[in-house]
Short mmCIF file of C-alpha atoms in Angstrom, two decimals:
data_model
loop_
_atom_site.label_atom_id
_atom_site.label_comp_id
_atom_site.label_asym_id
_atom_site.label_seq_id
_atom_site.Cartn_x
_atom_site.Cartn_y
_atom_site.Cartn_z
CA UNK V 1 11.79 -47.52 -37.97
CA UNK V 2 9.41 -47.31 -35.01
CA UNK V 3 11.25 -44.04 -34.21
CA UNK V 4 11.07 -42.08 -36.83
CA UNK V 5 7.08 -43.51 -36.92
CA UNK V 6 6.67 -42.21 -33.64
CA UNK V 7 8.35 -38.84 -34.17
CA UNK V 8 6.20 -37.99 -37.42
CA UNK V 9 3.27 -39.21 -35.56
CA UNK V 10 3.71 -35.84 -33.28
CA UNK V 11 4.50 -33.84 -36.40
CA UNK V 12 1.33 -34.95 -38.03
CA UNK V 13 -0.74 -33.87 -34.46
CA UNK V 14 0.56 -30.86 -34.50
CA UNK V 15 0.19 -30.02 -37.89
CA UNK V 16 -3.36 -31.30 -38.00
CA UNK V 17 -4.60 -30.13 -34.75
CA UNK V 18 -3.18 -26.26 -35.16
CA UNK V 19 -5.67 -24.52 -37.32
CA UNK V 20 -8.87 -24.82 -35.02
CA UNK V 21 -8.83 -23.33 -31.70
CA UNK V 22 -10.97 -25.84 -30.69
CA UNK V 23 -8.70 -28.29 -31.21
CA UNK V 24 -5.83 -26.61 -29.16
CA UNK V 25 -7.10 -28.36 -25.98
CA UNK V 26 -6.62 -31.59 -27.27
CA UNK V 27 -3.23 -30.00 -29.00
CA UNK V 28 -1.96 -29.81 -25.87
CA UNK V 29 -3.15 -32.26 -24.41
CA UNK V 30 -1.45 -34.95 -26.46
CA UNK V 31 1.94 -32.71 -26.86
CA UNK V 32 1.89 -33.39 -23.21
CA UNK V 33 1.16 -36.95 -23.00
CA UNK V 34 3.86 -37.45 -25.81
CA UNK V 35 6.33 -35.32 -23.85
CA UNK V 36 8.19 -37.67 -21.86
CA UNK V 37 9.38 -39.67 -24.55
CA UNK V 38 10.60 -37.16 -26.87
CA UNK V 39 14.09 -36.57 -27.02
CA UNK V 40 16.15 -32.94 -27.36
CA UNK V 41 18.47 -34.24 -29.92
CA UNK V 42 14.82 -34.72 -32.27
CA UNK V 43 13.21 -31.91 -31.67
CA UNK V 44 15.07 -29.92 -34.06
CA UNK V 45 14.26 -32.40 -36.58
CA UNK V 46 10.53 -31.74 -35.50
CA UNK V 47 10.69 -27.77 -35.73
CA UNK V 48 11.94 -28.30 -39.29
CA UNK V 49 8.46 -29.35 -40.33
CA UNK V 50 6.70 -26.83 -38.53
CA UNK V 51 4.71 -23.57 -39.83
CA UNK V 52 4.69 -20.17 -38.05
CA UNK V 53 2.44 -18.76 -37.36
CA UNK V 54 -0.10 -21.55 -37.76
CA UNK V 55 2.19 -24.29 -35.88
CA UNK V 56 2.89 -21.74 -33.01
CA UNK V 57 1.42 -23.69 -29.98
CA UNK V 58 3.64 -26.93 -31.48
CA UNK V 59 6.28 -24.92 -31.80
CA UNK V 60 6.16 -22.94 -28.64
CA UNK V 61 5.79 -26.60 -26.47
CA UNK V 62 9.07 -27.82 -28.10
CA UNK V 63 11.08 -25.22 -27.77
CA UNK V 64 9.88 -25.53 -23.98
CA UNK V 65 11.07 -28.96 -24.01
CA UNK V 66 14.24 -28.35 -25.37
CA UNK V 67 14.79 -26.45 -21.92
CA UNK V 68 13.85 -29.37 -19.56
CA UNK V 69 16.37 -31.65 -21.84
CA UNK V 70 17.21 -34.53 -19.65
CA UNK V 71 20.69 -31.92 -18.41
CA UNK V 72 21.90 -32.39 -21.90
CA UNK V 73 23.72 -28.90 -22.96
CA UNK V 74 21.41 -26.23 -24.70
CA UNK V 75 22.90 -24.67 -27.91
CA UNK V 76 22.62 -21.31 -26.73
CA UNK V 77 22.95 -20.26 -30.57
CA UNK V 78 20.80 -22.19 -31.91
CA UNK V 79 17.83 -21.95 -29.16
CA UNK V 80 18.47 -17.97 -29.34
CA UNK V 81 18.03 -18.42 -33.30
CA UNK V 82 14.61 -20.42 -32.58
CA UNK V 83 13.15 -18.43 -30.12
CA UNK V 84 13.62 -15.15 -32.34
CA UNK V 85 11.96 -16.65 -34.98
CA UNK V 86 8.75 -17.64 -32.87
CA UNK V 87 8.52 -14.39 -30.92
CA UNK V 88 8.97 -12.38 -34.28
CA UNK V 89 6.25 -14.92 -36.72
CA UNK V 90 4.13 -16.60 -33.70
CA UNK V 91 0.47 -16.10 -33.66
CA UNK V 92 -0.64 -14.06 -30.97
CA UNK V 93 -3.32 -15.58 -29.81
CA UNK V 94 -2.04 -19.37 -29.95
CA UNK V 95 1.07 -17.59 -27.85
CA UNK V 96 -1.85 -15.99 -25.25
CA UNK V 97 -3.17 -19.62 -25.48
CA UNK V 98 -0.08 -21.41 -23.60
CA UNK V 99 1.17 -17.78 -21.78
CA UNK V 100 2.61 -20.02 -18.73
CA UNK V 101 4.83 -22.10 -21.28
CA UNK V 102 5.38 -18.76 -23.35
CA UNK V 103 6.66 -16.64 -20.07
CA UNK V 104 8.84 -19.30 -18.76
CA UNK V 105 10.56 -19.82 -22.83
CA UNK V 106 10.71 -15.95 -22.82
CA UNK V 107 13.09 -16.23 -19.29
CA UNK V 108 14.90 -18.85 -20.37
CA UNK V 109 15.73 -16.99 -23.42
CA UNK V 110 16.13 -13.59 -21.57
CA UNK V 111 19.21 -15.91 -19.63
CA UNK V 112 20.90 -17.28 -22.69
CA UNK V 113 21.00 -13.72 -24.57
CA UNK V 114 22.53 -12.33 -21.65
CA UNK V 115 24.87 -15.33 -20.93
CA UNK V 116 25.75 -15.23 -24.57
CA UNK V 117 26.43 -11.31 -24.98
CA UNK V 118 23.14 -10.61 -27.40
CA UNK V 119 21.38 -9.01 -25.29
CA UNK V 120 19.94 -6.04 -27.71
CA UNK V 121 19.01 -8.91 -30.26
CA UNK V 122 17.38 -10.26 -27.27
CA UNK V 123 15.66 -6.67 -26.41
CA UNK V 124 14.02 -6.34 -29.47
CA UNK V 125 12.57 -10.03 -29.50
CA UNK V 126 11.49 -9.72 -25.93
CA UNK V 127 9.56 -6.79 -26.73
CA UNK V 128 7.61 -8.09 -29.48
CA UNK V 129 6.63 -11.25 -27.02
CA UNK V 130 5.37 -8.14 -24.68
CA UNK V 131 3.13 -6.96 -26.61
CA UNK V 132 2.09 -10.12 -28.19
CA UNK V 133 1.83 -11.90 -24.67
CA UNK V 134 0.16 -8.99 -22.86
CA UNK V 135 -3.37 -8.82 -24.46
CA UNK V 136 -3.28 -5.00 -24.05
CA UNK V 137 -1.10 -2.36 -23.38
CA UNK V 138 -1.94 -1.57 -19.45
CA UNK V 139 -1.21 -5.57 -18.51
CA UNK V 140 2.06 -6.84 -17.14
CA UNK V 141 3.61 -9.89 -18.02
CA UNK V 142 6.77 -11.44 -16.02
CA UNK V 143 8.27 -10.80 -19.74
CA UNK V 144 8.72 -7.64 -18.94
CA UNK V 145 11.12 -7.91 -16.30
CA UNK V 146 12.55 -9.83 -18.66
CA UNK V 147 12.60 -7.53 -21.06
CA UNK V 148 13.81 -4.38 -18.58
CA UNK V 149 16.62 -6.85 -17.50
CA UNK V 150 18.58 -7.02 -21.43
CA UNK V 151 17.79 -3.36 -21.33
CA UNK V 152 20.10 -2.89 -18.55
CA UNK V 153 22.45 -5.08 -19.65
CA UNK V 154 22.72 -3.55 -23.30
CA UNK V 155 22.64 -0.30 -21.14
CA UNK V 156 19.86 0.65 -24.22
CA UNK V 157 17.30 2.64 -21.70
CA UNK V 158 15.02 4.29 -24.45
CA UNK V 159 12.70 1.48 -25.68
CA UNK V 160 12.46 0.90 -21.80
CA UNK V 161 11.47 4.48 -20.91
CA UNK V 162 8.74 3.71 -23.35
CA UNK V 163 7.23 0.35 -22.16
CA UNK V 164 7.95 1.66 -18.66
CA UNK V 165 5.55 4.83 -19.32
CA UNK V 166 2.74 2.92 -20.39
CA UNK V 167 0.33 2.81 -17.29
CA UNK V 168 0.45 -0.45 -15.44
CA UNK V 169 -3.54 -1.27 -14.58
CA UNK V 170 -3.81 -5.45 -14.75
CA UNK V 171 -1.85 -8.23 -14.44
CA UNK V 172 -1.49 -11.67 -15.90
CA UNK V 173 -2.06 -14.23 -13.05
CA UNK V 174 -1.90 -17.13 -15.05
CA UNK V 175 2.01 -16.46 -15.51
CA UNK V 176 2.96 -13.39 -12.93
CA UNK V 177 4.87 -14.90 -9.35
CA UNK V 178 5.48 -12.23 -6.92
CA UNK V 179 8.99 -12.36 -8.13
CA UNK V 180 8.12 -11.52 -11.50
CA UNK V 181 6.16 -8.67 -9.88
CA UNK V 182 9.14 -7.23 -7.82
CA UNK V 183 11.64 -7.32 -10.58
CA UNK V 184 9.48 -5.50 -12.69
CA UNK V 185 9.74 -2.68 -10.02
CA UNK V 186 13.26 -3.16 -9.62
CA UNK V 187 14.30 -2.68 -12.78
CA UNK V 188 12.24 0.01 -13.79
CA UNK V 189 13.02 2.04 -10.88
CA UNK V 190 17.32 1.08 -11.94
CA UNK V 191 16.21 2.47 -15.29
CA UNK V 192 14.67 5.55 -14.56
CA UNK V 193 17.75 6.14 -11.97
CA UNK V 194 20.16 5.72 -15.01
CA UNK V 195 18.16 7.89 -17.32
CA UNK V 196 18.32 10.74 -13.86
CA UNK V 197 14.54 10.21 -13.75
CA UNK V 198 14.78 10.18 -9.95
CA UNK V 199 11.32 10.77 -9.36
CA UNK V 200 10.01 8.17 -11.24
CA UNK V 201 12.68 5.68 -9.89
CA UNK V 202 11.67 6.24 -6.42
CA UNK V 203 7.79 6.05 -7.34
CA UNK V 204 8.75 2.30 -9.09
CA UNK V 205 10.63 1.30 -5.86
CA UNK V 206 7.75 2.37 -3.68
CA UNK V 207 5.34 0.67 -5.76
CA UNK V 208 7.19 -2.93 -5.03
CA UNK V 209 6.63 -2.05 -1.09
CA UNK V 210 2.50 -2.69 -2.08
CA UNK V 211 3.01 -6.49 -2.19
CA UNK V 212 1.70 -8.38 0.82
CA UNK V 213 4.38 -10.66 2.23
CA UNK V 214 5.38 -12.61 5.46
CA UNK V 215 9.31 -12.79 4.22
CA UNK V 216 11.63 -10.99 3.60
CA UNK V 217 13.05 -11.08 -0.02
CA UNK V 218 16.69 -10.28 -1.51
CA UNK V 219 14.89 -8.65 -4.25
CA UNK V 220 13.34 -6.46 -1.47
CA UNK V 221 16.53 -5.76 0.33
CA UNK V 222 17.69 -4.27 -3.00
CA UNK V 223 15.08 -2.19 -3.46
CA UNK V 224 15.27 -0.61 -0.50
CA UNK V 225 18.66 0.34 -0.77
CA UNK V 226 18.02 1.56 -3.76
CA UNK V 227 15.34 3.41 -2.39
CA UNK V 228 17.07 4.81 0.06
CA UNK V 229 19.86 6.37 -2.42
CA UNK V 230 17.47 7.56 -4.78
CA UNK V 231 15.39 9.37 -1.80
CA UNK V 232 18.42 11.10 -0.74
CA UNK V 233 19.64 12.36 -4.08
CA UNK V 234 16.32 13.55 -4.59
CA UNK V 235 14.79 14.72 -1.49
CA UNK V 236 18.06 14.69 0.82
CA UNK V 237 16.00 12.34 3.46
CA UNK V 238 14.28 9.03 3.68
CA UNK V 239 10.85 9.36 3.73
CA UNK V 240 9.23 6.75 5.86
CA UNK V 241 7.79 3.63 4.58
CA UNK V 242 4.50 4.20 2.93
CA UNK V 243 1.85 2.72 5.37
CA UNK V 244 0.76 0.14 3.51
CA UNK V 245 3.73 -1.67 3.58
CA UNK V 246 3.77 -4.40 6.03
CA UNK V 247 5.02 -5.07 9.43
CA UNK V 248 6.99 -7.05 8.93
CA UNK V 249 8.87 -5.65 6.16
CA UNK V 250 9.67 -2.49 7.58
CA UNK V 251 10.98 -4.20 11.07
CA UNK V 252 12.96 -6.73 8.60
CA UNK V 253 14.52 -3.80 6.55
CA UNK V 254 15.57 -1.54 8.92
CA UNK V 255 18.10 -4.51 9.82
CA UNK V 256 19.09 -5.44 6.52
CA UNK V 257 20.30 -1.69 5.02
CA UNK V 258 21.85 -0.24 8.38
CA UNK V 259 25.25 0.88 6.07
CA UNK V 260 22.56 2.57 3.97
CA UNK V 261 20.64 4.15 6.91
CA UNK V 262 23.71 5.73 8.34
CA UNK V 263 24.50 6.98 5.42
CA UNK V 264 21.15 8.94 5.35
CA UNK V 265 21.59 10.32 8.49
CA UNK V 266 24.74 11.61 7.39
CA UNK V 267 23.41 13.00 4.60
CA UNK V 268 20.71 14.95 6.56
CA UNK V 269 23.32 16.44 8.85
CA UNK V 270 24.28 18.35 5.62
CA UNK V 271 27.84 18.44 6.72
CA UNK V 272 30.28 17.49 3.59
CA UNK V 273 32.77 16.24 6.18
CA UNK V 274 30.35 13.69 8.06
CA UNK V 275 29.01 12.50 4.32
CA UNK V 276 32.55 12.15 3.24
CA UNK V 277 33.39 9.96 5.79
CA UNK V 278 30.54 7.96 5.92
CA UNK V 279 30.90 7.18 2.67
CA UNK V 280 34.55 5.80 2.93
CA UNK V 281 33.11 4.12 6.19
CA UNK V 282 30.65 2.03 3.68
CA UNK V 283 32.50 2.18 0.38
CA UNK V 284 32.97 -1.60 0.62
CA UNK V 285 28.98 -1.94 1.10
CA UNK V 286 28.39 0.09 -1.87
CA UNK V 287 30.79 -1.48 -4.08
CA UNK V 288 29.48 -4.98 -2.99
CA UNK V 289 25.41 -3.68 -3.67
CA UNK V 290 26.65 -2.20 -7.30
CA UNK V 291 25.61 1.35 -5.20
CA UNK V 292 28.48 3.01 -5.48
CA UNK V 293 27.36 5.47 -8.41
CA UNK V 294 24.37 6.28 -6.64
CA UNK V 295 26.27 6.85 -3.15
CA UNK V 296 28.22 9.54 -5.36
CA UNK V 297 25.17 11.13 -7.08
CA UNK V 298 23.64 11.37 -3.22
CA UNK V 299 26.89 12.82 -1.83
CA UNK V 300 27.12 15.42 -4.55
CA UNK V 301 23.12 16.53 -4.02
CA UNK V 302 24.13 18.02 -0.79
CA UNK V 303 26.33 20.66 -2.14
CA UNK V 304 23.15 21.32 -4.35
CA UNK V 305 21.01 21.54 -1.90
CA UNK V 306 23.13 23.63 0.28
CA UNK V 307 23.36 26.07 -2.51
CA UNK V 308 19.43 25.97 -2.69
CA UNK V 309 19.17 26.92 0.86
CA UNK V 310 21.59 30.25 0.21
CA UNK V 311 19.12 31.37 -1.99
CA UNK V 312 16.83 31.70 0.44
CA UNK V 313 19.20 33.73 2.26
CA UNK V 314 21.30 35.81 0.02
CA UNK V 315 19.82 38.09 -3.03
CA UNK V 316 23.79 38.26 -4.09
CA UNK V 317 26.50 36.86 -2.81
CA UNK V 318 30.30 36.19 -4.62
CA UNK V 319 31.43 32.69 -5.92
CA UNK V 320 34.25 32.99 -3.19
CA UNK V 321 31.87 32.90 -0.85
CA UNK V 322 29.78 30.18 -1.92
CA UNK V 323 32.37 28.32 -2.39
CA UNK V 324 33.74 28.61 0.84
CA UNK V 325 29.91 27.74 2.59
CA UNK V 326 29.11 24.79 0.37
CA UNK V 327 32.82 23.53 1.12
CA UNK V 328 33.88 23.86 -2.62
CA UNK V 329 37.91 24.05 -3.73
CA UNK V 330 37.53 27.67 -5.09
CA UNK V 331 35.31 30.19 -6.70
CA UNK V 332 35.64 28.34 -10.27
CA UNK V 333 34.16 25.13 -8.85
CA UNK V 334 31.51 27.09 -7.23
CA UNK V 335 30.49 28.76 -11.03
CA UNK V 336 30.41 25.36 -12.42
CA UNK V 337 28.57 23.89 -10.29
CA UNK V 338 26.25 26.70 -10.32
CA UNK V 339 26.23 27.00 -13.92
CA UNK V 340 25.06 22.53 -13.61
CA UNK V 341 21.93 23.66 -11.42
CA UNK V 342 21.02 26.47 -13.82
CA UNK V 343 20.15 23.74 -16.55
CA UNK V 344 18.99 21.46 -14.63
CA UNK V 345 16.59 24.44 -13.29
CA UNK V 346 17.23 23.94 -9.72
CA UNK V 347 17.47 27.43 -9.31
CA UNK V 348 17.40 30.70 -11.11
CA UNK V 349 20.72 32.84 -10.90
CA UNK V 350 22.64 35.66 -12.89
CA UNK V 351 26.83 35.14 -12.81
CA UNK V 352 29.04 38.39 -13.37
CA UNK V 353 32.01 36.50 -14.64
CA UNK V 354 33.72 40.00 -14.48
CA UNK V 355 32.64 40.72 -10.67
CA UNK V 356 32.57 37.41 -9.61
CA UNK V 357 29.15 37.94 -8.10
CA UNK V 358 26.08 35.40 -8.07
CA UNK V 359 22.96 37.48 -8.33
CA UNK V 360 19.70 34.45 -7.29
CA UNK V 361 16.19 34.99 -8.90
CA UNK V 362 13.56 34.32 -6.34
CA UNK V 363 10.64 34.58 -9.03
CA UNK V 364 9.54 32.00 -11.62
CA UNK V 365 10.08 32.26 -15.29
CA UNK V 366 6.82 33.05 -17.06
CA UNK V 367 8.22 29.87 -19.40
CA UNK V 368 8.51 27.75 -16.03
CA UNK V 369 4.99 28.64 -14.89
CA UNK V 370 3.82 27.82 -18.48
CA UNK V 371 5.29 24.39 -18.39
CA UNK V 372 4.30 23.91 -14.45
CA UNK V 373 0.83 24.71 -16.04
CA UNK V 374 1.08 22.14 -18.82
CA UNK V 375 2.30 19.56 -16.83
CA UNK V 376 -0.79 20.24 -14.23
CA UNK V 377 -3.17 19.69 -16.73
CA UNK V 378 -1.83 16.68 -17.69
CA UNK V 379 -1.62 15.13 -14.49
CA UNK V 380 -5.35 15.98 -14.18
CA UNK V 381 -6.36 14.68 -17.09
CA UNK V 382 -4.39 10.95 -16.44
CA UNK V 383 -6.24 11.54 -12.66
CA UNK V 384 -9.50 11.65 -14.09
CA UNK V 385 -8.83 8.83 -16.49
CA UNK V 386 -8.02 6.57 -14.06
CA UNK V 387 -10.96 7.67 -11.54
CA UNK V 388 -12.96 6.41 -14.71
CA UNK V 389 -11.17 3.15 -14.75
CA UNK V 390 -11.81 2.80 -11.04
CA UNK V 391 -15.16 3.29 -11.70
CA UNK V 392 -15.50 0.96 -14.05
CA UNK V 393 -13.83 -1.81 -11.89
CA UNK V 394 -15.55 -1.04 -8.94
CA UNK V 395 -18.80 -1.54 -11.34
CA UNK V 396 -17.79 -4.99 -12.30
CA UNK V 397 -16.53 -6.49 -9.18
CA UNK V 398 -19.95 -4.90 -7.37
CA UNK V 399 -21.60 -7.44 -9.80
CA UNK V 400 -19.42 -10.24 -9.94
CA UNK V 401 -21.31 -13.26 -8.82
CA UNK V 402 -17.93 -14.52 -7.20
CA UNK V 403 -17.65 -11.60 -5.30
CA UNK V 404 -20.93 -11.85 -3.59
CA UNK V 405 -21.07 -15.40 -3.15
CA UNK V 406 -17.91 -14.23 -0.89
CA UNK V 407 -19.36 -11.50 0.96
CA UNK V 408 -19.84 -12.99 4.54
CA UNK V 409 -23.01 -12.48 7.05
CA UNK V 410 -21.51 -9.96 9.23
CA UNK V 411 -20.85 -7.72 6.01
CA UNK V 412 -24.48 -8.46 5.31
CA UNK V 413 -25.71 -6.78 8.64
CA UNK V 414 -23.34 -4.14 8.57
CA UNK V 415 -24.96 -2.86 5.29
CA UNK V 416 -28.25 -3.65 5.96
CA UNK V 417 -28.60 -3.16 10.25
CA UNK V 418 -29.30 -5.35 12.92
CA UNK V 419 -32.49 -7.46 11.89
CA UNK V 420 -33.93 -5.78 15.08
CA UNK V 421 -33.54 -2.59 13.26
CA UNK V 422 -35.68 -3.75 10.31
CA UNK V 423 -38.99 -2.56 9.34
CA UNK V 424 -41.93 -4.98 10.91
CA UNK V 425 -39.38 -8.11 11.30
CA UNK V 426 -39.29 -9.20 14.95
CA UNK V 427 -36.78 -9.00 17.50
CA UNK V 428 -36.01 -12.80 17.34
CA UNK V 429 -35.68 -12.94 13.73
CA UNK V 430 -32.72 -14.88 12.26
CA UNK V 431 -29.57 -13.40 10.24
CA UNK V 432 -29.62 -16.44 8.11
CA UNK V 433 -32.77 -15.49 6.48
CA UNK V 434 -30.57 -13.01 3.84
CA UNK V 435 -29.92 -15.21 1.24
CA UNK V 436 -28.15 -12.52 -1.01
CA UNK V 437 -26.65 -9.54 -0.10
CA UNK V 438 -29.10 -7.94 -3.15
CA UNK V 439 -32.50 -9.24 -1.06
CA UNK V 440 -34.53 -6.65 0.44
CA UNK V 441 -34.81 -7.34 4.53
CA UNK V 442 -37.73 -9.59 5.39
CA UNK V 443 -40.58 -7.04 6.00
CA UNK V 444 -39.22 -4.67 3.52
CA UNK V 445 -42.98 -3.70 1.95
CA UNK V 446 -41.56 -0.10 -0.11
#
């Protein structure tokens, strides 16, 4: 019947329309004319007949139908099924092709794995459309938040330590929102905090502060909770706001975490008592944000740090005693807890279980200053690398037609003087006469 005329009629444009990529234009084009009148319940019927990875764009578009069905019920099996098999055997390049369509397939997918309990089935596929989708490895995609988002939920953190150490230098406007942006930030930072990567956790949260906005976010208000836990756990204070974040979202924030903020400045007073009970003061808070692990870690970092500072008192000193300074129960949890910052190498200590005496190194390891060395060199060498990226940037923007079509008069004169100030041009002479910031100032004979 006319039906099934009309329905092969899209199979046979798709089929015949896939293996140029000139033809994709016109591939999508009539997909998307066709659109309205194709039905979820067929396109099933429609995938059957399709190819991967030649078919991919076809098969991409329908799958992205499927998910603006009419409010008909998605097959969550199924779809998952479909969308593995196109993230796994699509074409690269045809999925680069439609990366708006692609993205917004990848979320919906990201939602039914985790609304369906497959979310490491969903990991795996999700990071094969990341590196497919990206182009190269220093671009993000809003699949990776995606992507970071299963990881969590699978509570699998070790193919996202490696995505999230892979320097982030570009970004994909075509399919990037600012959410997409802020989640990416957000979840790496919750990563790194699970893995006790503190450092790096706080560096991802800061990193979300750099986007320009007028609003205040929920996303935001997370991470700056967050922030503020993983500040005091690591530093035992809350460093201010770097300066480029803006106005308004540091007046915004300060209103939005006060629970958190008191907690901080209980924290600083380095009293166990006053962190105790602010912490049953906001327990509820915590609870409520999913912060209550990180309220702990924070609370237990100031018996650490305590300890740190009687090192810089005391050569030796018995576990009694620390225990009774750092408000411990007795001289056993004071040696365990001691015994905890040795291999984490917070500090460098001797214990005479015998004597029950605590003798503290002041001096480095040779094997420490080896390491701190190593690690030195390293950081130069990723400095130096990215000074040469800059570099190169900085090379291609300074010649990008757009750019200077953009530059405006007044940045003109700045760089070149007042036309007063020229070389034999007269007092009177007009601004407008620059045509291009690369002209040489009327007069200029050299």
């Amino acid at each position: 019947d006319s039906w099934h005329f009309f329905m092969s009629a899209v199979c046979t444009v798709i089929q015949g329309l896939s293996g140029q990529k000139d033809d994709w234009p016109a591939l999508l084009q009539q997909i998307e004319q066709q659109s309205p009148n194709i039905r979820s319940t067929d396109i099933d019927g429609i995938l059957a007949q399709l190819t991967l990875p030649l078919h991919t764009i076809g098969f991409a578009v329908m799958l992205y139908l499927k998910t603006r069905g009419n409010g008909q019920m998605l097959d969550d099996a199924a779809f998952i099924a479909q969308c593995r098999q196109l993230l796994f055997a699509g074409d690269p390049e045809q999925l680069r092709y439609i990366r708006p369509k692609a993205c917004e397939l990848c979320r919906f997918f990201a939602e039914c794995c985790r609304r369906s309990g497959q979310a490491l089935p969903g990991m795996k596929a999700l990071l094969e459309a990341v590196q497919k989708l990206r182009g190269s490895p220093e671009c993000l995609t809003s699949v990776h938040s995606d992507y970071l988002q299963l990881c969590l939920v699978a509570k699998n953190f070790k193919p996202a330590i490696s995505l999230l150490d892979q320097r982030i230098l570009k970004v994909t406007k075509d399919a990037m929102q600012a959410r997409d942006y802020l989640l990416y930030f957000y979840y790496g930072g919750m990563v790194y905090a699970a893995t006790q990567r503190f450092g790096k956790a706080l560096d991802m949260f800061q990193l979300a502060f750099t986007m320009p906005c007028q609003v205040l976010s929920e996303i935001m208000v997370e991470i700056h909770k967050k922030y503020v836990l993983v500040s005091l756990i690591l530093n035992g204070e809350v460093p201010p706001l770097p300066k480029y974040t803006s106005q308004v979202l540091q007046r915004l924030l300060k209103t939005s975490s006060q629970e958190y903020l008191d907690f901080a400045q209980a924290i600083g007073s380095r009293t166990p008592a006053k962190v105790d009970a602010a912490m049953e003061r906001h327990r509820d808070a915590f609870i409520r944000d999913s912060n209550l692990g990180l309220a702990k870690q924070a609370r237990d970092a100031v018996c650490s740090r305590n300890i740190q500072g009687l090192t810089q008192t005391y050569v030796t000193l018995s576990l009694s005693d620390i225990a009774q300074q750092v408000h411990l129960a007795d001289a056993s949890a004071a040696k365990h807890k001691i015994m905890a910052m040795m291999e984490r190498g917070e500090i460098g200590a001797t214990i005479d279980a015998a004597m029950g005496m605590v003798s503290f190194q002041a001096d480095l390891d040779r094997a420490s200053s080896l390491a701190l060395l190593s690690r030195l060199e390293k950081q130069m060498q990723i400095a130096n690398e990215l000074n040469e990226k800059l570099r190169q940037v900085d090379e291609v923007v300074s010649c990008s037609s757009s750019y200077l079509s953009k530059v405006t008069m007044q940045d003109r004169q700045s760089r070149w003087g007042e036309p007063a100030d020229w070389p034999g041009v007269a007092a009177g002479a007009m601004a407008d006469e620059m045509l291009d910031v690369g002209e040489k100032p009327p007069g200029y004979s050299r």
